Short mmCIF file of C-alpha atoms in Angstrom, two decimals:
data_model
loop_
_atom_site.label_atom_id
_atom_site.label_comp_id
_atom_site.label_asym_id
_atom_site.label_seq_id
_atom_site.Cartn_x
_atom_site.Cartn_y
_atom_site.Cartn_z
CA MET A 1 3.43 -17.66 -4.35
CA SER A 2 5.64 -20.49 -5.25
CA ILE A 3 4.73 -23.66 -7.13
CA ASN A 4 5.10 -25.58 -3.75
CA PRO A 5 3.46 -23.28 -1.28
CA LEU A 6 5.06 -22.92 2.33
CA VAL A 7 2.72 -23.90 4.98
CA LEU A 8 3.56 -22.85 8.59
CA ILE A 9 2.13 -25.26 11.20
CA ILE A 10 1.93 -23.81 14.60
CA GLU A 11 0.72 -26.80 16.79
CA ASP A 12 2.01 -27.98 20.25
CA ASN A 13 0.82 -31.60 19.91
CA ASP A 14 3.86 -33.43 18.32
CA ASN A 15 1.63 -36.22 16.89
CA ILE A 16 -0.81 -33.84 15.10
CA ARG A 17 2.07 -31.59 13.91
CA ASN A 18 4.09 -34.39 12.59
CA PHE A 19 0.98 -36.10 10.95
CA VAL A 20 -0.09 -32.81 9.24
CA SER A 21 3.46 -32.32 8.12
CA ILE A 22 3.61 -35.65 6.46
CA VAL A 23 0.13 -35.20 4.71
CA LEU A 24 1.22 -31.77 3.44
CA THR A 25 4.74 -32.80 2.26
CA THR A 26 3.09 -35.87 0.44
CA HIS A 27 0.95 -33.37 -1.47
CA ASN A 28 3.87 -31.14 -2.44
CA PHE A 29 3.65 -28.50 0.04
CA LYS A 30 6.79 -27.07 1.88
CA VAL A 31 6.42 -27.09 5.66
CA ASP A 32 7.80 -25.18 8.60
CA LYS A 33 6.73 -26.34 12.03
CA ALA A 34 6.48 -24.52 15.33
CA LYS A 35 5.65 -25.98 18.70
CA THR A 36 4.95 -22.68 20.41
CA GLY A 37 3.34 -19.27 19.53
CA LYS A 38 6.65 -17.44 20.08
CA GLU A 39 8.46 -19.92 17.56
CA GLY A 40 5.62 -19.64 15.16
CA LEU A 41 5.71 -15.84 15.28
CA SER A 42 9.47 -15.99 14.68
CA LEU A 43 9.15 -18.43 11.66
CA PHE A 44 6.21 -16.30 10.31
CA THR A 45 8.51 -13.19 10.19
CA SER A 46 11.61 -14.86 8.97
CA HIS A 47 10.07 -17.31 6.31
CA SER A 48 6.94 -15.45 5.06
CA PRO A 49 4.76 -18.70 4.72
CA ASP A 50 1.93 -18.82 2.07
CA ILE A 51 -0.54 -20.09 4.71
CA ILE A 52 -0.61 -20.80 8.25
CA LEU A 53 -2.23 -23.62 10.27
CA LEU A 54 -2.72 -22.39 13.84
CA ASP A 55 -3.67 -24.25 17.00
CA LEU A 56 -5.39 -22.04 19.53
CA GLY A 57 -4.19 -24.08 22.76
CA LEU A 58 -0.51 -23.35 22.66
CA PRO A 59 1.67 -23.70 25.68
CA ASP A 60 3.14 -19.99 25.85
CA ILE A 61 0.77 -17.63 23.97
CA ASP A 62 -2.92 -18.16 23.28
CA GLY A 63 -3.44 -18.99 19.58
CA LEU A 64 -5.96 -15.93 19.20
CA ASP A 65 -3.24 -13.57 20.49
CA VAL A 66 -0.98 -15.16 17.83
CA LEU A 67 -3.54 -14.62 15.19
CA LYS A 68 -3.98 -10.98 16.23
CA ARG A 69 -0.22 -10.36 16.05
CA ILE A 70 -0.01 -11.86 12.61
CA ARG A 71 -3.01 -9.81 11.42
CA GLU A 72 -1.31 -6.63 12.50
CA LYS A 73 1.37 -7.23 9.94
CA SER A 74 -0.09 -9.38 7.23
CA SER A 75 -3.30 -10.86 5.45
CA THR A 76 -1.58 -14.26 4.93
CA PRO A 77 -4.37 -16.92 5.01
CA ILE A 78 -4.80 -18.67 8.36
CA ILE A 79 -6.55 -21.82 9.27
CA VAL A 80 -7.32 -22.13 12.87
CA ASN A 81 -7.48 -25.84 13.98
CA THR A 82 -8.53 -26.56 17.55
CA ALA A 83 -10.38 -28.81 19.82
CA ARG A 84 -11.97 -25.81 21.50
CA SER A 85 -15.82 -25.84 20.94
CA ASN A 86 -16.33 -22.35 22.29
CA GLU A 87 -18.40 -20.37 19.76
CA GLN A 88 -16.86 -17.05 20.87
CA ASP A 89 -13.33 -18.28 19.88
CA MET A 90 -14.66 -19.49 16.53
CA ILE A 91 -16.24 -16.10 15.96
CA MET A 92 -13.30 -14.11 16.96
CA ALA A 93 -11.07 -16.24 14.57
CA LEU A 94 -13.52 -15.57 11.70
CA ASP A 95 -13.73 -11.84 12.51
CA LEU A 96 -9.89 -11.74 12.37
CA GLY A 97 -10.18 -13.18 8.78
CA ALA A 98 -9.14 -16.89 9.69
CA ASP A 99 -10.86 -19.94 8.50
CA TYR A 100 -11.67 -22.35 11.29
CA ILE A 101 -11.60 -26.19 11.42
CA LYS A 102 -12.32 -28.30 14.55
CA LYS A 103 -10.39 -31.29 15.65
CA PRO A 104 -10.50 -34.10 14.77
CA PHE A 105 -10.51 -33.20 10.91
CA THR A 106 -10.09 -35.37 7.93
CA THR A 107 -7.00 -34.90 5.65
CA LYS A 108 -9.60 -34.22 2.80
CA GLU A 109 -11.17 -31.40 4.64
CA LEU A 110 -7.71 -29.86 5.58
CA LEU A 111 -6.32 -30.18 2.15
CA SER A 112 -9.48 -28.62 0.70
CA ARG A 113 -9.51 -25.68 3.10
CA ILE A 114 -5.72 -25.14 2.34
CA GLN A 115 -6.18 -25.11 -1.32
CA THR A 116 -9.20 -22.93 -1.31
CA ALA A 117 -7.44 -20.39 0.94
CA ILE A 118 -4.35 -20.41 -1.24
CA THR A 119 -6.61 -20.01 -4.50
CA MET A 120 -8.58 -17.08 -2.80
CA GLN A 121 -5.23 -15.25 -2.17
CA LEU A 122 -4.08 -15.38 -5.79
#
């Protein structure tokens, strides 16, 4: 893992994606951004991020399906961030080894979860 970890943000909401990107770059993370599940899977394969922030409500592929596809290939830390309040989705994400954070979330909570996931991976 590099000194400046690479975070892949897979989020269809432009405002959230750009805000999270700014927060992370301000805290010395490198960032890749994807607006769709397909684009996110492509960036995951080509760039090997250190951690992934994954929205469940993507326009092309459900985020849980993206999570399953990534888990078939990798144990990269994933934090699911979503507005969904369905307990079943949360449990499925947790069962697939992802952390889970509900929108809206604070930047402190997000940064803490990212740092914890990266530390646990070392």
